[in-house]
Short mmCIF file of N, CA, C and O in Angstrom, two decimals:
data_model
loop_
_atom_site.label_atom_id
_atom_site.label_comp_id
_atom_site.label_asym_id
_atom_site.label_seq_id
_atom_site.Cartn_x
_atom_site.Cartn_y
_atom_site.Cartn_z
N MET F 23 2.96 -122.51 43.09
CA MET F 23 2.13 -123.22 43.53
C MET F 23 1.25 -123.98 42.79
O MET F 23 1.18 -123.32 41.54
N ASP F 24 1.40 -124.67 43.01
CA ASP F 24 0.40 -125.73 41.64
C ASP F 24 -1.26 -125.91 42.35
O ASP F 24 -1.55 -126.39 43.06
N LEU F 25 -1.82 -125.41 41.28
CA LEU F 25 -3.35 -125.13 40.97
C LEU F 25 -4.18 -125.89 40.11
O LEU F 25 -5.13 -125.54 39.67
N SER F 26 -3.56 -126.91 39.65
CA SER F 26 -3.71 -127.45 38.79
C SER F 26 -5.07 -127.98 38.62
O SER F 26 -6.06 -127.93 37.91
N ALA F 27 -5.25 -128.55 39.92
CA ALA F 27 -6.78 -129.25 40.26
C ALA F 27 -8.04 -128.04 40.05
O ALA F 27 -9.03 -128.79 40.13
N THR F 28 -7.45 -126.73 40.40
CA THR F 28 -8.56 -126.16 40.35
C THR F 28 -8.62 -125.11 39.31
O THR F 28 -9.67 -124.21 39.29
N ALA F 29 -7.52 -124.90 38.63
CA ALA F 29 -7.41 -123.96 37.36
C ALA F 29 -8.84 -124.03 36.34
O ALA F 29 -9.31 -125.26 36.11
N ARG F 30 -9.28 -123.04 36.02
CA ARG F 30 -10.50 -122.97 35.18
C ARG F 30 -10.02 -122.06 34.28
O ARG F 30 -9.33 -121.05 33.99
N GLY F 31 -10.58 -122.35 32.74
CA GLY F 31 -10.76 -121.84 31.42
C GLY F 31 -9.10 -121.51 31.25
O GLY F 31 -8.28 -122.24 30.83
N SER F 32 -8.86 -120.08 31.18
CA SER F 32 -7.44 -119.83 30.44
C SER F 32 -6.47 -119.71 31.58
O SER F 32 -5.16 -119.32 31.60
N GLN F 33 -6.76 -120.04 32.78
CA GLN F 33 -5.64 -120.12 33.92
C GLN F 33 -5.00 -120.72 33.83
O GLN F 33 -5.03 -121.78 33.46
N PRO F 34 -3.58 -120.42 34.06
CA PRO F 34 -2.53 -121.35 34.16
C PRO F 34 -2.46 -122.55 35.12
O PRO F 34 -2.88 -122.17 35.99
N PRO F 35 -1.88 -123.30 35.23
CA PRO F 35 -1.79 -124.55 36.19
C PRO F 35 -1.05 -124.12 37.58
O PRO F 35 -1.08 -124.69 38.30
N VAL F 36 0.24 -123.27 37.18
CA VAL F 36 1.20 -123.17 38.26
C VAL F 36 0.78 -121.36 38.22
O VAL F 36 1.03 -120.78 37.31
N TRP F 37 1.15 -121.07 39.43
CA TRP F 37 1.13 -119.56 39.77
C TRP F 37 2.22 -119.28 40.81
O TRP F 37 2.49 -120.39 41.36
N THR F 38 2.56 -118.18 40.37
CA THR F 38 3.46 -117.50 41.47
C THR F 38 3.00 -116.59 42.37
O THR F 38 1.67 -115.33 41.97
N VAL F 39 2.86 -116.28 43.72
CA VAL F 39 2.49 -115.74 44.66
C VAL F 39 3.62 -114.99 45.05
O VAL F 39 4.99 -115.37 45.62
N LEU F 40 3.71 -113.64 45.26
CA LEU F 40 4.18 -113.07 45.52
C LEU F 40 3.81 -112.19 47.06
O LEU F 40 2.32 -111.29 47.02
N GLU F 41 4.82 -112.09 47.88
CA GLU F 41 4.10 -111.07 49.47
C GLU F 41 4.84 -110.27 49.05
O GLU F 41 6.30 -110.33 48.94
N PHE F 42 4.39 -109.11 50.08
CA PHE F 42 5.18 -107.79 50.25
C PHE F 42 4.86 -107.03 51.29
O PHE F 42 3.34 -107.31 51.61
N GLU F 43 5.63 -106.33 51.89
CA GLU F 43 5.22 -105.37 53.23
C GLU F 43 5.95 -103.75 52.56
O GLU F 43 6.67 -103.63 51.65
N SER F 44 4.94 -102.99 53.17
CA SER F 44 5.29 -101.60 52.69
C SER F 44 5.03 -100.94 54.08
O SER F 44 4.18 -100.96 54.73
N ASP F 45 5.69 -99.48 54.42
CA ASP F 45 5.04 -98.54 55.71
C ASP F 45 4.76 -97.33 55.19
O ASP F 45 4.21 -96.62 55.77
N ALA F 46 4.15 -97.76 53.48
CA ALA F 46 3.56 -96.55 53.48
C ALA F 46 2.17 -96.54 53.72
O ALA F 46 1.40 -97.04 54.00
N GLU F 47 1.96 -95.28 54.01
CA GLU F 47 0.66 -94.67 54.53
C GLU F 47 -0.63 -94.54 53.65
O GLU F 47 -2.18 -94.54 53.91
N ASP F 48 -0.14 -94.61 52.25
CA ASP F 48 -1.00 -94.45 51.23
C ASP F 48 -1.19 -95.52 50.12
O ASP F 48 0.24 -95.15 49.25
N ASP F 49 -1.82 -96.50 50.44
CA ASP F 49 -1.58 -97.73 48.92
C ASP F 49 -2.57 -97.35 47.94
O ASP F 49 -2.60 -98.04 46.79
N ALA F 50 -3.11 -96.34 47.77
CA ALA F 50 -4.00 -95.70 46.60
C ALA F 50 -2.92 -95.94 45.51
O ALA F 50 -3.46 -96.81 44.16
N PRO F 51 -1.86 -95.36 45.19
CA PRO F 51 -1.15 -95.41 44.19
C PRO F 51 -0.61 -96.93 43.86
O PRO F 51 -0.85 -97.32 42.72
N LEU F 52 -0.52 -97.81 44.81
CA LEU F 52 -0.14 -98.93 44.42
C LEU F 52 -1.56 -100.26 43.85
O LEU F 52 -1.44 -100.43 43.10
N ALA F 53 -2.77 -99.85 44.47
CA ALA F 53 -4.23 -100.39 44.15
C ALA F 53 -4.47 -99.72 42.98
O ALA F 53 -4.41 -100.91 41.73
N GLU F 54 -3.93 -98.43 42.34
CA GLU F 54 -4.18 -98.02 40.93
C GLU F 54 -3.26 -98.33 39.77
O GLU F 54 -3.42 -99.09 38.89
N ALA F 55 -1.87 -99.19 40.49
CA ALA F 55 -1.03 -99.39 39.27
C ALA F 55 -1.43 -100.63 39.18
O ALA F 55 -1.45 -101.13 37.73
N LEU F 56 -1.80 -101.62 40.15
CA LEU F 56 -1.91 -102.85 39.83
C LEU F 56 -3.54 -102.79 38.88
O LEU F 56 -3.79 -103.90 37.84
N ALA F 57 -4.41 -102.08 39.29
CA ALA F 57 -5.87 -102.08 38.39
C ALA F 57 -5.16 -101.88 36.72
O ALA F 57 -6.01 -102.28 36.05
N ASP F 58 -4.24 -100.95 36.58
CA ASP F 58 -4.08 -100.27 35.34
C ASP F 58 -3.24 -101.63 34.49
O ASP F 58 -2.98 -102.03 33.17
N ALA F 59 -2.69 -102.60 35.50
CA ALA F 59 -1.75 -103.31 34.97
C ALA F 59 -2.17 -104.86 34.64
O ALA F 59 -1.84 -105.73 34.01
N LEU F 60 -2.75 -105.03 35.77
CA LEU F 60 -3.30 -106.79 35.44
C LEU F 60 -4.44 -106.82 34.37
O LEU F 60 -5.30 -105.79 33.63
N SER F 61 -4.06 -108.15 33.55
CA SER F 61 -4.60 -108.26 32.71
C SER F 61 -6.41 -108.47 32.88
O SER F 61 -7.09 -108.88 33.55
N ALA F 62 -7.04 -108.22 31.73
CA ALA F 62 -8.61 -108.16 32.12
C ALA F 62 -8.96 -109.50 31.53
O ALA F 62 -9.99 -110.03 31.99
N GLU F 63 -8.09 -109.97 31.17
CA GLU F 63 -8.52 -111.45 30.16
C GLU F 63 -8.07 -112.65 31.16
O GLU F 63 -6.72 -112.58 32.09
N GLY F 64 -8.76 -113.77 31.37
CA GLY F 64 -8.30 -114.51 32.36
C GLY F 64 -8.62 -114.68 34.07
O GLY F 64 -8.23 -115.65 34.55
N GLY F 65 -9.01 -113.72 34.35
CA GLY F 65 -9.54 -113.45 35.71
C GLY F 65 -8.44 -112.98 36.88
O GLY F 65 -8.65 -113.44 37.94
N TRP F 66 -7.34 -112.41 36.42
CA TRP F 66 -6.37 -112.03 37.09
C TRP F 66 -6.79 -110.51 38.06
O TRP F 66 -7.64 -109.94 37.94
N TYR F 67 -6.51 -111.16 39.61
CA TYR F 67 -6.32 -110.07 40.66
C TYR F 67 -5.45 -110.22 41.48
O TYR F 67 -4.47 -111.14 41.35
N ALA F 68 -5.41 -109.59 42.36
CA ALA F 68 -4.61 -109.18 43.47
C ALA F 68 -5.14 -108.72 44.64
O ALA F 68 -6.23 -108.01 44.90
N ASP F 69 -4.51 -109.22 45.90
CA ASP F 69 -5.19 -108.79 47.22
C ASP F 69 -4.44 -108.72 48.35
O ASP F 69 -3.40 -109.15 48.23
N TYR F 70 -4.61 -107.64 49.20
CA TYR F 70 -4.03 -107.76 50.35
C TYR F 70 -4.49 -106.98 51.60
O TYR F 70 -5.79 -106.43 51.01
N ARG F 71 -4.01 -106.51 52.36
CA ARG F 71 -4.62 -106.00 53.32
C ARG F 71 -3.78 -104.57 54.01
O ARG F 71 -2.68 -104.49 53.59
N VAL F 72 -4.70 -103.51 54.18
CA VAL F 72 -4.14 -102.15 54.87
C VAL F 72 -4.43 -102.34 56.02
O VAL F 72 -5.31 -102.33 56.89
N GLY F 73 -3.23 -102.17 56.99
CA GLY F 73 -3.54 -102.80 59.04
C GLY F 73 -4.16 -103.66 58.98
O GLY F 73 -4.25 -104.83 58.18
N ASP F 74 -5.06 -103.69 60.27
CA ASP F 74 -5.68 -105.09 60.62
C ASP F 74 -7.29 -105.25 60.20
O ASP F 74 -8.05 -105.89 60.33
N GLU F 75 -7.60 -103.90 59.66
CA GLU F 75 -8.95 -104.10 58.83
C GLU F 75 -9.40 -104.21 57.58
O GLU F 75 -10.53 -104.65 57.79
N GLU F 76 -8.59 -103.39 56.98
CA GLU F 76 -9.18 -103.26 55.50
C GLU F 76 -8.36 -104.52 54.68
O GLU F 76 -6.80 -104.54 54.63
N ARG F 77 -9.32 -104.91 53.67
CA ARG F 77 -8.34 -105.77 52.79
C ARG F 77 -9.20 -104.83 51.11
O ARG F 77 -10.11 -104.52 50.99
N VAL F 78 -8.09 -105.12 50.30
CA VAL F 78 -8.05 -104.79 49.01
C VAL F 78 -7.83 -105.77 48.05
O VAL F 78 -7.21 -106.14 48.13
N VAL F 79 -8.96 -105.54 47.53
CA VAL F 79 -9.20 -106.33 46.03
C VAL F 79 -8.93 -105.80 44.81
O VAL F 79 -9.60 -104.70 44.49
N VAL F 80 -8.22 -106.15 43.91
CA VAL F 80 -7.77 -105.47 42.71
C VAL F 80 -7.97 -106.30 41.65
O VAL F 80 -7.32 -106.99 41.66
N PHE F 81 -8.92 -105.97 40.47
CA PHE F 81 -8.96 -106.31 39.33
C PHE F 81 -8.62 -105.27 38.28
O PHE F 81 -8.49 -104.38 38.52
N SER F 82 -8.62 -105.88 36.84
CA SER F 82 -8.21 -104.91 35.87
C SER F 82 -9.56 -103.53 35.88
O SER F 82 -10.10 -103.62 35.84
N GLY F 83 -9.00 -102.53 35.94
CA GLY F 83 -9.83 -101.15 36.18
C GLY F 83 -10.56 -101.07 37.46
O GLY F 83 -11.39 -100.54 37.16
N ARG F 84 -10.85 -102.07 38.07
CA ARG F 84 -11.59 -101.83 39.44
C ARG F 84 -10.67 -102.27 40.83
O ARG F 84 -9.78 -103.15 40.96
N VAL F 85 -11.23 -101.64 41.63
CA VAL F 85 -10.50 -101.83 42.88
C VAL F 85 -11.69 -102.02 44.33
O VAL F 85 -12.75 -100.79 44.07
N PHE F 86 -11.71 -102.78 45.01
CA PHE F 86 -12.82 -103.08 45.98
C PHE F 86 -12.09 -103.08 47.50
O PHE F 86 -11.10 -103.24 47.44
N ARG F 87 -12.45 -102.17 48.23
CA ARG F 87 -12.07 -102.38 49.80
C ARG F 87 -13.21 -102.55 50.92
O ARG F 87 -14.10 -102.18 50.76
N TYR F 88 -12.94 -103.46 51.55
CA TYR F 88 -13.72 -103.91 52.52
C TYR F 88 -13.33 -104.16 53.87
O TYR F 88 -12.25 -104.28 53.82
N SER F 89 -13.73 -103.97 54.58
CA SER F 89 -13.57 -104.31 56.17
C SER F 89 -14.21 -105.87 56.98
O SER F 89 -15.77 -105.15 57.22
N GLY F 90 -14.11 -106.73 56.73
CA GLY F 90 -15.02 -107.87 57.40
C GLY F 90 -15.71 -108.91 56.30
O GLY F 90 -16.07 -107.95 55.53
N ALA F 91 -15.53 -109.57 56.69
CA ALA F 91 -16.70 -110.94 56.14
C ALA F 91 -18.13 -110.21 55.51
O ALA F 91 -18.61 -110.64 54.69
N ASP F 92 -19.05 -109.79 56.84
CA ASP F 92 -20.34 -109.21 56.48
C ASP F 92 -20.19 -108.11 55.96
O ASP F 92 -21.27 -107.32 55.72
N ASP F 93 -19.00 -107.27 55.46
CA ASP F 93 -19.08 -106.20 54.47
C ASP F 93 -19.52 -106.12 53.50
O ASP F 93 -19.26 -107.11 52.66
N PRO F 94 -20.86 -105.50 52.48
CA PRO F 94 -21.49 -105.81 51.52
C PRO F 94 -20.63 -105.50 50.76
O PRO F 94 -20.78 -105.80 49.25
N ARG F 95 -19.30 -104.63 50.72
CA ARG F 95 -18.14 -104.35 49.50
C ARG F 95 -17.35 -105.74 49.45
O ARG F 95 -17.13 -105.82 48.12
N ARG F 96 -17.48 -106.80 50.31
CA ARG F 96 -16.83 -107.97 50.05
C ARG F 96 -17.87 -108.72 49.01
O ARG F 96 -17.09 -109.25 47.85
N ALA F 97 -18.97 -108.64 49.03
CA ALA F 97 -20.04 -109.51 48.63
C ALA F 97 -19.78 -108.86 46.57
O ALA F 97 -19.76 -109.56 45.92
N GLU F 98 -19.83 -107.44 46.68
CA GLU F 98 -19.21 -106.83 45.19
C GLU F 98 -18.25 -107.33 44.92
O GLU F 98 -18.14 -107.74 43.31
N ALA F 99 -17.13 -107.69 45.47
CA ALA F 99 -15.82 -108.09 45.25
C ALA F 99 -15.54 -109.63 44.59
O ALA F 99 -15.21 -109.83 43.28
N VAL F 100 -16.69 -110.35 45.45
CA VAL F 100 -16.56 -111.85 44.82
C VAL F 100 -17.45 -111.56 43.75
O VAL F 100 -17.08 -112.19 42.50
N ALA F 101 -18.47 -110.76 43.42
CA ALA F 101 -19.20 -110.65 42.14
C ALA F 101 -18.85 -110.51 40.94
O ALA F 101 -18.57 -110.79 40.04
N HIS F 102 -17.83 -109.03 41.06
CA HIS F 102 -17.28 -109.14 40.33
C HIS F 102 -15.96 -109.81 39.94
O HIS F 102 -16.02 -110.05 38.52
N GLY F 103 -15.36 -110.80 40.70
CA GLY F 103 -14.26 -111.84 40.32
C GLY F 103 -15.16 -112.88 39.37
O GLY F 103 -15.00 -113.00 38.43
N VAL F 104 -16.42 -113.09 40.04
CA VAL F 104 -17.13 -114.35 39.17
C VAL F 104 -17.64 -114.05 37.90
O VAL F 104 -17.04 -114.47 36.90
N SER F 105 -17.58 -112.36 37.43
CA SER F 105 -18.52 -111.89 36.52
C SER F 105 -17.05 -112.00 35.64
O SER F 105 -17.40 -112.01 34.01
N VAL F 106 -15.63 -111.53 35.99
CA VAL F 106 -14.71 -111.94 34.95
C VAL F 106 -14.16 -113.23 34.90
O VAL F 106 -13.04 -113.20 34.40
N GLY F 107 -14.39 -114.12 35.44
CA GLY F 107 -14.17 -115.34 35.36
C GLY F 107 -13.48 -116.45 36.41
O GLY F 107 -12.72 -117.16 35.99
N VAL F 108 -13.18 -115.49 37.17
CA VAL F 108 -12.39 -116.12 38.56
C VAL F 108 -13.56 -117.51 38.96
O VAL F 108 -14.55 -116.76 39.75
N PRO F 109 -12.98 -118.86 39.32
CA PRO F 109 -13.72 -119.55 39.85
C PRO F 109 -14.60 -119.18 41.15
O PRO F 109 -13.15 -118.71 41.86
N ALA F 110 -15.40 -118.85 41.63
CA ALA F 110 -15.74 -118.72 43.17
C ALA F 110 -15.10 -118.95 44.01
O ALA F 110 -14.60 -118.76 45.13
N HIS F 111 -14.43 -120.27 44.07
CA HIS F 111 -13.77 -121.19 45.15
C HIS F 111 -12.52 -120.59 45.40
O HIS F 111 -11.68 -120.63 45.93
N GLN F 112 -12.24 -119.68 44.23
CA GLN F 112 -10.37 -118.91 44.49
C GLN F 112 -10.74 -117.45 44.86
O GLN F 112 -10.09 -116.38 44.98
N LEU F 113 -12.20 -116.92 45.37
CA LEU F 113 -12.43 -115.56 45.81
C LEU F 113 -12.70 -115.86 47.41
O LEU F 113 -13.71 -115.51 48.00
N ASP F 114 -11.52 -116.74 48.21
CA ASP F 114 -11.64 -117.03 49.63
C ASP F 114 -10.72 -116.23 50.33
O ASP F 114 -9.74 -116.96 51.41
N TRP F 115 -10.74 -114.77 50.07
CA TRP F 115 -10.03 -114.13 50.47
C TRP F 115 -9.91 -114.57 52.67
O TRP F 115 -11.36 -114.23 52.83
N LYS F 116 -8.76 -114.59 53.10
CA LYS F 116 -9.35 -114.81 54.71
C LYS F 116 -9.16 -113.46 55.30
O LYS F 116 -8.15 -112.60 55.40
N ASP F 117 -10.33 -113.04 55.66
CA ASP F 117 -10.64 -111.69 56.46
C ASP F 117 -10.30 -111.73 57.99
O ASP F 117 -10.61 -112.53 58.47
#
């Protein structure tokens, strides 16, 4: 995916998007593994859905879970993303 027009700071101009599905009932091990693996530098994050209601956003060392755009935890995830260098326009998860 070419994001050269929106990349900021140390972000690369080309990204790879990975999509996957799981029938696991507990996603906590995945969230924690991502939080441990993602680089703290450069504003890296992962996001995914659990069922139809919950969005999970993972940054280095942090996991945010929320349900819907009006959930205050969504705003916390966005604020954290901005604080670690992710441009606000890239924090537009489709809820």
